[in-house]
CSV table of C-alpha atoms in Angstrom, one decimal:
chain,number,residue,atom,x,y,z
A,1,MET,CA,232.0,194.3,164.4
A,2,SER,CA,229.4,195.6,162.0
A,3,ALA,CA,228.5,199.3,161.5
A,4,ALA,CA,225.0,198.4,162.6
A,5,ALA,CA,226.3,197.0,165.9
A,6,VAL,CA,228.3,200.2,166.5
A,7,THR,CA,225.2,202.3,165.8
A,8,SER,CA,223.1,200.3,168.1
A,9,ILE,CA,225.2,200.9,171.2
A,10,ARG,CA,225.9,204.6,170.7
A,11,PRO,CA,225.6,206.3,174.1
A,12,GLN,CA,224.9,209.9,174.7
A,13,PRO,CA,228.2,211.4,176.0
A,14,LEU,CA,228.4,211.7,179.8
A,15,PRO,CA,229.1,215.1,181.3
A,16,PRO,CA,232.5,216.5,180.3
A,17,GLU,CA,234.0,215.6,183.7
A,18,GLY,CA,233.4,211.8,183.1
A,19,PRO,CA,234.8,209.2,180.6
A,20,VAL,CA,232.8,208.6,177.4
A,21,GLY,CA,232.0,205.2,176.1
A,22,ILE,CA,232.8,204.5,172.4
A,23,VAL,CA,232.1,200.8,172.2
A,24,PRO,CA,231.6,198.4,175.1
A,25,GLY,CA,234.9,198.3,177.1
A,26,VAL,CA,236.5,201.2,175.2
A,27,HIS,CA,236.4,204.7,176.7
A,28,TRP,CA,237.5,208.2,175.8
A,29,ILE,CA,239.6,209.5,178.8
A,30,GLY,CA,241.0,212.6,177.3
A,31,ALA,CA,240.6,216.3,178.2
A,32,PHE,CA,238.9,219.4,176.7
A,33,ASP,CA,240.7,222.7,176.2
A,34,PRO,CA,238.0,225.1,174.8
A,35,GLY,CA,240.1,228.2,175.6
A,36,LEU,CA,243.1,227.3,173.4
A,37,ARG,CA,243.5,229.8,170.6
A,38,SER,CA,247.0,229.0,169.2
A,39,PHE,CA,248.5,225.6,168.8
A,40,ASP,CA,252.3,225.1,168.7
A,41,THR,CA,252.5,228.5,167.1
A,42,LEU,CA,251.5,226.7,163.9
A,43,MET,CA,247.8,227.5,163.7
A,44,LYS,CA,244.9,229.3,165.3
A,45,THR,CA,242.2,227.4,167.1
A,46,ALA,CA,238.9,229.2,167.0
A,47,ASN,CA,237.1,226.4,168.8
A,48,GLY,CA,239.9,225.2,171.1
A,49,THR,CA,240.8,221.6,171.0
A,50,SER,CA,240.5,218.2,172.7
A,51,TYR,CA,243.4,215.9,173.8
A,52,ASN,CA,242.0,212.5,173.1
A,53,ALA,CA,243.3,209.5,175.0
A,54,TYR,CA,241.6,206.1,175.3
A,55,ALA,CA,241.3,203.1,177.6
A,56,VAL,CA,240.7,199.7,176.1
A,57,ARG,CA,239.6,196.9,178.4
A,58,GLY,CA,240.2,193.2,177.5
A,59,SER,CA,239.8,190.0,179.5
A,60,GLU,CA,243.4,190.1,180.5
A,61,GLY,CA,244.1,193.7,181.2
A,62,VAL,CA,243.6,197.4,180.1
A,63,ALA,CA,245.5,199.3,177.5
A,64,VAL,CA,245.9,203.1,177.6
A,65,ILE,CA,246.2,204.7,174.1
A,66,ASP,CA,248.1,208.0,174.4
A,67,THR,CA,247.8,210.5,177.2
A,68,VAL,CA,247.2,214.3,177.2
A,69,ASP,CA,249.0,217.6,177.6
A,70,ALA,CA,250.5,217.9,181.1
A,71,ALA,CA,248.4,220.9,181.9
A,72,HIS,CA,245.3,218.7,181.7
A,73,ALA,CA,246.7,215.6,183.4
A,74,ASP,CA,244.2,215.8,186.3
A,75,SER,CA,241.2,215.4,184.0
A,76,PHE,CA,242.9,212.5,182.3
A,77,PHE,CA,243.7,210.6,185.5
A,78,ALA,CA,240.2,211.3,186.9
A,79,ARG,CA,238.6,209.8,183.8
A,80,LEU,CA,241.1,206.9,183.7
A,81,GLU,CA,240.4,206.0,187.4
A,82,ALA,CA,236.7,205.9,186.6
A,83,VAL,CA,237.1,203.0,184.2
A,84,ALA,CA,240.2,201.1,185.5
A,85,HIS,CA,242.6,200.5,188.4
A,86,TYR,CA,246.2,201.3,187.8
A,87,ASP,CA,247.2,197.7,188.5
A,88,GLU,CA,245.0,196.5,185.7
A,89,ILE,CA,247.0,198.4,183.1
A,90,THR,CA,249.1,196.0,181.1
A,91,ARG,CA,249.8,198.1,178.0
A,92,ILE,CA,250.5,201.8,177.3
A,93,VAL,CA,250.5,202.7,173.6
A,94,LEU,CA,252.2,205.8,172.4
A,95,ASN,CA,251.2,206.6,168.9
A,96,HIS,CA,253.1,209.9,168.9
A,97,LEU,CA,255.3,211.6,171.6
A,98,GLU,CA,254.7,215.3,171.0
A,99,PRO,CA,254.0,216.9,174.4
A,100,ASP,CA,250.3,217.3,173.8
A,101,HIS,CA,250.1,213.5,173.6
A,102,SER,CA,252.7,212.4,176.1
A,103,GLY,CA,252.5,215.1,178.8
A,104,ALA,CA,250.9,212.8,181.4
A,105,LEU,CA,253.0,209.8,180.5
A,106,PRO,CA,255.7,210.1,183.2
A,107,GLU,CA,253.1,210.2,186.0
A,108,LEU,CA,251.1,207.4,184.4
A,109,LEU,CA,254.2,205.2,184.4
A,110,ARG,CA,254.8,206.0,188.1
A,111,ARG,CA,251.3,204.9,188.8
A,112,ALA,CA,251.4,201.9,186.6
A,113,PRO,CA,255.0,200.8,186.4
A,114,GLN,CA,254.1,197.2,185.4
A,115,ALA,CA,252.7,198.3,182.1
A,116,GLU,CA,254.6,197.5,178.9
A,117,VAL,CA,255.1,200.5,176.7
A,118,HIS,CA,254.7,200.2,172.9
A,119,LEU,CA,255.8,202.8,170.4
A,120,SER,CA,257.5,203.0,167.0
A,121,PRO,CA,261.3,202.6,166.9
A,122,ARG,CA,261.8,206.2,166.0
A,123,GLY,CA,260.0,207.2,169.1
A,124,LEU,CA,262.6,205.6,171.4
A,125,GLN,CA,265.0,208.6,171.3
A,126,ILE,CA,262.1,211.0,172.2
A,127,LEU,CA,260.9,208.7,175.0
A,128,ARG,CA,264.4,208.5,176.5
A,129,ALA,CA,264.6,212.3,176.6
A,130,LEU,CA,261.2,212.5,178.2
A,131,LEU,CA,261.9,209.9,180.9
A,132,GLY,CA,265.5,210.7,181.5
A,133,SER,CA,267.2,208.4,184.0
A,134,ASP,CA,263.8,206.6,184.6
A,135,PHE,CA,263.8,205.2,181.0
A,136,ASP,CA,265.5,201.9,182.0
A,137,ARG,CA,263.1,201.3,184.8
A,138,TYR,CA,260.3,200.4,182.5
A,139,ARG,CA,259.5,197.7,179.9
A,140,ILE,CA,259.8,199.6,176.6
A,141,VAL,CA,258.9,197.5,173.4
A,142,PRO,CA,259.3,199.1,170.0
A,143,VAL,CA,256.8,197.8,167.4
A,144,THR,CA,256.4,198.1,163.6
A,145,THR,CA,253.7,197.4,161.1
A,146,GLY,CA,252.0,194.0,161.7
A,147,ALA,CA,253.1,193.6,165.3
A,148,GLU,CA,250.3,192.7,167.6
A,149,VAL,CA,249.7,192.5,171.4
A,150,THR,CA,246.8,190.9,173.2
A,151,LEU,CA,244.5,191.9,176.0
A,152,GLY,CA,243.0,188.4,176.0
A,153,ASP,CA,239.9,188.8,174.0
A,154,ARG,CA,241.1,191.9,172.3
A,155,THR,CA,244.0,192.5,169.9
A,156,LEU,CA,246.0,195.7,169.2
A,157,ARG,CA,247.7,195.7,165.8
A,158,PHE,CA,250.3,198.4,165.0
A,159,LEU,CA,250.8,200.3,161.8
A,160,THR,CA,253.9,202.3,161.3
A,161,THR,CA,252.9,205.6,159.7
A,162,PRO,CA,255.9,208.0,159.9
A,163,ASN,CA,255.8,211.7,159.1
A,164,VAL,CA,252.1,212.3,159.6
A,165,HIS,CA,253.3,214.7,160.9
A,166,TRP,CA,256.3,213.5,163.0
A,167,PRO,CA,258.8,210.7,162.3
A,168,ASP,CA,257.6,208.6,165.3
A,169,THR,CA,253.9,208.5,164.4
A,170,GLN,CA,252.0,205.2,164.3
A,171,CYS,CA,248.4,204.1,164.3
A,172,THR,CA,246.9,201.3,166.4
A,173,PHE,CA,244.0,199.1,165.2
A,174,LEU,CA,241.7,197.4,167.7
A,175,VAL,CA,241.0,194.3,165.5
A,176,GLU,CA,237.8,192.9,167.0
A,177,ASP,CA,236.0,196.2,167.0
A,178,GLY,CA,237.4,197.8,163.8
A,179,LEU,CA,238.5,200.8,165.9
A,180,LEU,CA,241.4,202.7,164.5
A,181,PHE,CA,243.4,205.0,166.8
A,182,THR,CA,245.1,207.4,164.4
A,183,CYS,CA,246.8,210.0,166.6
A,184,ASP,CA,247.1,213.3,164.6
A,185,LEU,CA,245.9,211.7,161.4
A,186,PHE,CA,242.2,212.6,160.8
A,187,GLY,CA,242.4,215.1,163.7
A,188,SER,CA,241.0,218.6,164.1
A,189,HIS,CA,241.4,221.3,166.6
A,190,TYR,CA,237.7,221.5,167.4
A,191,CYS,CA,236.5,221.3,171.0
A,192,ASP,CA,232.9,220.1,171.5
A,193,GLU,CA,232.0,218.0,174.6
A,194,ARG,CA,229.5,216.0,172.5
A,195,LEU,CA,232.6,214.4,171.1
A,196,PHE,CA,231.2,212.3,168.2
A,197,ASP,CA,231.1,213.6,164.6
A,198,ASP,CA,227.3,213.0,164.4
A,199,GLN,CA,226.6,215.0,167.5
A,200,VAL,CA,229.0,218.0,167.4
A,201,GLY,CA,228.7,221.1,165.4
A,202,ASP,CA,230.0,221.6,161.8
A,203,PHE,CA,233.7,220.8,162.1
A,204,ARG,CA,234.5,220.4,158.4
A,205,PHE,CA,236.5,223.6,158.3
A,206,ALA,CA,238.5,222.5,161.3
A,207,LEU,CA,239.2,219.1,159.8
A,208,ASP,CA,240.5,220.6,156.5
A,209,HIS,CA,242.3,223.5,158.2
A,210,TYR,CA,244.2,221.0,160.4
A,211,PHE,CA,245.2,219.0,157.3
A,212,ASP,CA,246.4,222.1,155.6
A,213,ARG,CA,248.5,223.3,158.5
A,214,LEU,CA,249.9,220.0,159.8
A,215,MET,CA,249.6,217.2,157.1
A,216,ARG,CA,249.9,219.1,153.9
A,217,PRO,CA,253.7,219.3,153.9
A,218,PHE,CA,253.7,215.5,154.2
A,219,ARG,CA,251.1,214.5,151.6
A,220,SER,CA,253.2,211.6,150.2
A,221,SER,CA,253.5,210.2,153.8
A,222,VAL,CA,249.7,210.6,154.2
A,223,ARG,CA,249.1,208.6,151.0
A,224,THR,CA,251.5,205.9,152.3
A,225,ALA,CA,249.6,205.8,155.6
A,226,LEU,CA,246.3,205.5,153.7
A,227,ASP,CA,247.6,202.6,151.7
A,228,LEU,CA,248.2,200.8,155.0
A,229,ILE,CA,244.9,201.7,156.5
A,230,GLU,CA,242.4,201.3,153.7
A,231,PRO,CA,242.5,197.5,153.5
A,232,PHE,CA,241.2,197.3,157.1
A,233,ASP,CA,237.5,197.1,158.0
A,234,VAL,CA,237.5,200.4,159.9
A,235,THR,CA,234.2,201.1,161.8
A,236,ILE,CA,235.4,204.1,163.9
A,237,ILE,CA,238.4,206.5,163.5
A,238,ALA,CA,239.6,207.8,166.9
A,239,PRO,CA,242.1,210.6,166.4
A,240,SER,CA,244.0,212.4,169.2
A,241,HIS,CA,242.3,215.8,168.5
A,242,GLY,CA,238.7,216.7,167.7
A,243,PRO,CA,235.7,214.6,167.1
A,244,ILE,CA,235.7,210.8,167.0
A,245,LEU,CA,234.6,209.8,163.5
A,246,ARG,CA,232.0,207.0,163.6
A,247,THR,CA,229.7,208.1,160.8
A,248,ASP,CA,230.9,206.4,157.6
A,249,PRO,CA,234.6,206.2,158.3
A,250,ARG,CA,235.2,205.3,154.6
A,251,ALA,CA,234.0,208.8,153.7
A,252,TYR,CA,236.7,210.3,155.8
A,253,LEU,CA,239.3,208.0,154.2
A,254,ARG,CA,238.2,209.1,150.8
A,255,HIS,CA,238.2,212.7,151.8
A,256,TYR,CA,241.8,212.4,153.1
A,257,ARG,CA,242.8,210.7,149.9
A,258,ARG,CA,241.5,213.7,148.0
A,259,LEU,CA,243.2,216.1,150.3
A,260,ALA,CA,246.5,214.3,149.9
A,261,GLY,CA,246.3,213.7,146.2
A,262,PRO,CA,247.1,216.0,143.3
A,263,ARG,CA,244.5,218.6,142.6
A,264,PHE,CA,245.1,218.8,138.9
A,265,THR,CA,247.4,217.1,136.4
A,266,PHE,CA,248.5,217.7,132.8
A,267,GLY,CA,248.7,214.1,131.9
A,268,THR,CA,252.4,213.1,131.4
A,269,ASP,CA,253.6,216.7,130.9
A,270,ARG,CA,256.0,218.1,133.5
A,271,THR,CA,255.3,221.6,134.8
A,272,LEU,CA,257.7,224.5,135.5
A,273,ALA,CA,256.5,227.7,137.2
A,274,ILE,CA,258.7,230.8,136.8
A,275,LEU,CA,257.9,233.3,139.6
A,276,TYR,CA,259.6,236.7,139.8
A,277,ILE,CA,259.6,240.2,141.0
A,278,SER,CA,261.4,242.9,139.2
A,279,ALA,CA,262.4,246.4,140.5
A,280,HIS,CA,263.2,248.1,137.2
A,281,GLY,CA,262.4,245.4,134.6
A,282,ALA,CA,265.7,243.6,134.2
A,283,THR,CA,264.7,240.5,136.2
A,284,GLY,CA,261.4,240.4,134.4
A,285,ARG,CA,263.2,240.3,131.0
A,286,LEU,CA,265.3,237.4,132.3
A,287,ALA,CA,262.2,235.6,133.5
A,288,ARG,CA,260.6,235.9,130.0
A,289,ALA,CA,263.7,234.6,128.3
A,290,ILE,CA,263.9,231.7,130.7
A,291,ARG,CA,260.2,230.9,129.9
A,292,ASP,CA,260.8,231.1,126.2
A,293,GLY,CA,263.8,228.7,126.4
A,294,ALA,CA,262.0,226.2,128.7
A,295,ALA,CA,259.0,226.2,126.4
A,296,GLU,CA,261.2,224.7,123.6
A,297,GLU,CA,261.5,221.4,125.6
A,298,PRO,CA,258.8,218.9,124.5
A,299,GLY,CA,256.6,217.6,127.3
A,300,VAL,CA,257.1,220.6,129.6
A,301,ARG,CA,254.3,223.2,130.4
A,302,VAL,CA,255.8,226.5,131.5
A,303,SER,CA,254.0,229.3,133.3
A,304,LEU,CA,255.2,232.8,134.2
A,305,PHE,CA,254.0,234.8,137.2
A,306,ASP,CA,254.9,238.3,138.5
A,307,LEU,CA,254.7,238.1,142.3
A,308,GLU,CA,253.9,241.8,142.5
A,309,GLY,CA,250.6,241.1,140.8
A,310,GLY,CA,248.9,238.7,143.1
A,311,GLU,CA,248.3,237.4,146.6
A,312,LEU,CA,250.9,234.9,147.8
A,313,HIS,CA,248.5,232.1,148.9
A,314,PRO,CA,247.5,231.0,145.3
A,315,PHE,CA,251.2,230.8,144.5
A,316,ILE,CA,251.7,228.4,147.4
A,317,ASP,CA,249.0,226.2,146.0
A,318,LEU,CA,250.6,226.4,142.5
A,319,ILE,CA,254.1,225.5,143.8
A,320,GLU,CA,252.7,222.5,145.6
A,321,GLU,CA,251.4,221.1,142.3
A,322,VAL,CA,254.2,221.9,139.9
A,323,ASP,CA,257.3,219.8,139.3
A,324,GLY,CA,259.7,222.7,139.4
A,325,ILE,CA,260.1,226.4,140.1
A,326,ALA,CA,262.5,229.1,139.1
A,327,LEU,CA,262.4,232.1,141.4
A,328,GLY,CA,263.6,235.5,140.3
A,329,THR,CA,264.6,238.4,142.4
A,330,PRO,CA,266.7,241.5,142.2
A,331,THR,CA,269.2,242.3,144.9
A,332,ILE,CA,268.2,245.3,147.0
A,333,ASN,CA,270.3,246.3,150.0
A,334,GLY,CA,272.3,243.1,149.7
A,335,ASP,CA,269.2,240.9,150.0
A,336,ALA,CA,266.3,239.3,148.1
A,337,VAL,CA,263.1,241.4,148.1
A,338,ARG,CA,260.6,241.0,150.9
A,339,ALA,CA,257.9,239.3,148.8
A,340,VAL,CA,260.3,236.6,147.8
A,341,TRP,CA,261.2,235.9,151.4
A,342,GLU,CA,257.5,235.9,152.4
A,343,LEU,CA,256.8,233.3,149.7
A,344,LEU,CA,259.7,231.1,150.7
A,345,ALA,CA,258.6,231.3,154.4
A,346,GLN,CA,255.2,229.9,153.4
A,347,LEU,CA,256.7,227.0,151.5
A,348,VAL,CA,257.2,225.1,154.8
A,349,ASP,CA,253.4,224.5,154.7
A,350,ILE,CA,253.6,222.3,151.6
A,351,GLU,CA,255.6,219.3,150.3
A,352,THR,CA,258.6,220.6,148.4
A,353,ARG,CA,261.2,217.9,148.9
A,354,GLY,CA,262.5,216.6,145.6
A,355,LYS,CA,261.0,219.4,143.4
A,356,LEU,CA,263.4,221.1,141.0
A,357,GLY,CA,264.4,224.5,142.1
A,358,ALA,CA,266.4,227.4,140.6
A,359,ALA,CA,267.1,231.1,141.2
A,360,PHE,CA,267.9,234.0,138.9
A,361,GLY,CA,268.0,237.7,139.0
A,362,SER,CA,269.6,241.0,138.1
A,363,TYR,CA,271.7,243.1,140.4
A,364,GLY,CA,273.6,246.3,140.5
A,365,TRP,CA,276.4,246.0,143.0
A,366,SER,CA,276.8,243.0,145.3
A,367,GLY,CA,274.3,240.4,143.9
A,368,GLU,CA,273.7,238.2,147.0
A,369,ALA,CA,270.0,237.5,146.4
A,370,VAL,CA,270.3,234.6,144.0
A,371,ARG,CA,272.7,232.7,146.3
A,372,GLN,CA,270.4,233.4,149.3
A,373,VAL,CA,267.4,232.0,147.5
A,374,GLU,CA,269.3,229.0,146.3
A,375,ALA,CA,270.3,228.2,149.9
A,376,ARG,CA,266.7,228.5,151.1
A,377,LEU,CA,265.4,226.3,148.2
A,378,GLN,CA,268.0,223.7,149.2
A,379,GLY,CA,267.0,223.9,152.8
A,380,LEU,CA,263.4,223.1,151.7
A,381,GLY,CA,264.7,219.9,150.2
A,382,MET,CA,264.5,220.9,146.6
A,383,ARG,CA,267.1,219.7,144.1
A,384,LEU,CA,269.2,222.4,142.3
A,385,PRO,CA,270.7,220.9,139.2
A,386,GLU,CA,271.8,224.3,137.8
A,387,PRO,CA,273.7,227.1,139.4
A,388,GLY,CA,271.7,230.3,139.6
A,389,LEU,CA,271.7,232.8,136.8
A,390,ARG,CA,273.0,236.3,137.8
A,391,VAL,CA,273.2,239.2,135.5
A,392,LYS,CA,274.7,242.6,136.4
A,393,PHE,CA,272.6,245.6,135.5
A,394,GLU,CA,270.5,245.3,132.3
A,395,PRO,CA,270.7,242.0,130.5
A,396,SER,CA,272.5,242.1,127.2
A,397,ASP,CA,271.6,240.1,124.1
A,398,ALA,CA,274.1,237.5,125.2
A,399,ASP,CA,272.6,237.5,128.7
A,400,LEU,CA,269.2,236.8,127.3
A,401,ASP,CA,270.6,234.0,125.1
A,402,GLU,CA,272.1,232.5,128.3
A,403,ALA,CA,268.7,232.9,130.1
A,404,ARG,CA,267.0,231.0,127.3
A,405,ALA,CA,269.6,228.3,127.5
A,406,PHE,CA,269.1,228.3,131.3
A,407,GLY,CA,265.4,227.7,130.7
A,408,ARG,CA,266.1,224.9,128.2
A,409,ARG,CA,268.4,223.2,130.7
A,410,LEU,CA,265.9,223.4,133.6
A,411,ALA,CA,263.2,221.9,131.4
A,412,ALA,CA,265.5,219.1,130.3
A,413,HIS,CA,266.2,218.2,133.9
A,414,LEU,CA,262.4,217.9,134.4
A,415,THR,CA,262.0,215.5,131.5
A,416,GLY,CA,265.2,213.5,132.3
A,417,ARG,CA,267.0,214.5,129.2
A,418,ALA,CA,269.8,216.3,131.2
A,419,VAL,CA,272.2,214.9,133.7
A,420,PRO,CA,271.6,216.5,137.1
A,421,ARG,CA,274.5,218.2,138.8
A,422,GLU,CA,273.4,219.0,142.4
A,423,ILE,CA,275.0,222.0,143.9
A,424,ASP,CA,275.7,222.5,147.6
A,425,LEU,CA,276.1,225.4,150.0
A,426,ALA,CA,279.9,225.4,149.8
A,427,GLU,CA,279.6,225.8,146.0
A,428,LEU,CA,277.1,228.6,146.5
A,429,ALA,CA,279.4,230.4,148.8
A,430,ALA,CA,282.3,230.1,146.4
A,431,ARG,CA,280.5,231.7,143.5
């Protein structure tokens, strides 16, 4: 179907209580939640949200694509009943099983028990937990990339797109219409009953904010999903939250590619950021010595930042882009300092798995902070090839020599000139 054909049949949305036509035979049957102000404790929602579900009619049946949050099931069923009878439903597609997408599913299956359910293999465990003892009553068919099911004159093709942002996520492509149902991908928490991107208000902030809070920690998975999607002739992107994107879908694909890609590179050089906070200067002296040592390694760009001198958010952006970090903290009251924990807490919002991580610091009595930071870095999926560097009281000349050697070893791990030796929590506890 051409973009011109899509444009020519664009309807004005019906009142919010009714279904909304997207292309002939395909309707939005979701629900609006304008009063929502916090979603899953992960992000604020200044405009509320929509729970987008869809009904696709073919010559041999109707497919329902996702459902809605259980609190809005009545709206979903009212809209569904306006476009289809329950005995016409032959397929139910679950692109993702988080409660805001699957909340109405148990009741839908009770009303349309004949429907065959399609989902990714990784969604089976979640679906079994959701349905409990009723799971075996229904026809559940896992699907992977390339699998297709037919509605007669319409074909649904499945694309496995895990970790955008849950492991079970998939996309579904309506082949004949070029309509891509993407679930959370390309979504936004932005509630506007006009529904289509060319009719709603300015939702650009909501689209980018949604990416930052939900997709940003999985940028590599987003890129893999885009690799699958981009070869298709997509005329409309229909996500599970926010506006339906029918104005130049390729522009949205390009925008997502930019969001998921590196913001800046230094060519082939590897990058190491040393971030520290120092109570009385000792940890700062270690940080500078580590920088000096790391800078001796060819092909590594080393930067040094005092956490006390800046807002945390720019450091999050920095850590997302670099290849490795070394985090320095003194031990105060048996713990790392608060700014370090605040920084570590925010790292869940970015992709950290596989980055090089290290910890260092000065201490006066017990010295727990370095081990605590190492454990957290490991919990974030970073690789820790070197045991943390701990120095009691003021660093001596020998301590500073070791700090420079520590920096050289970290840089060598980044360039592949050192043999990694991963450490684990048991080793941390033993030190």
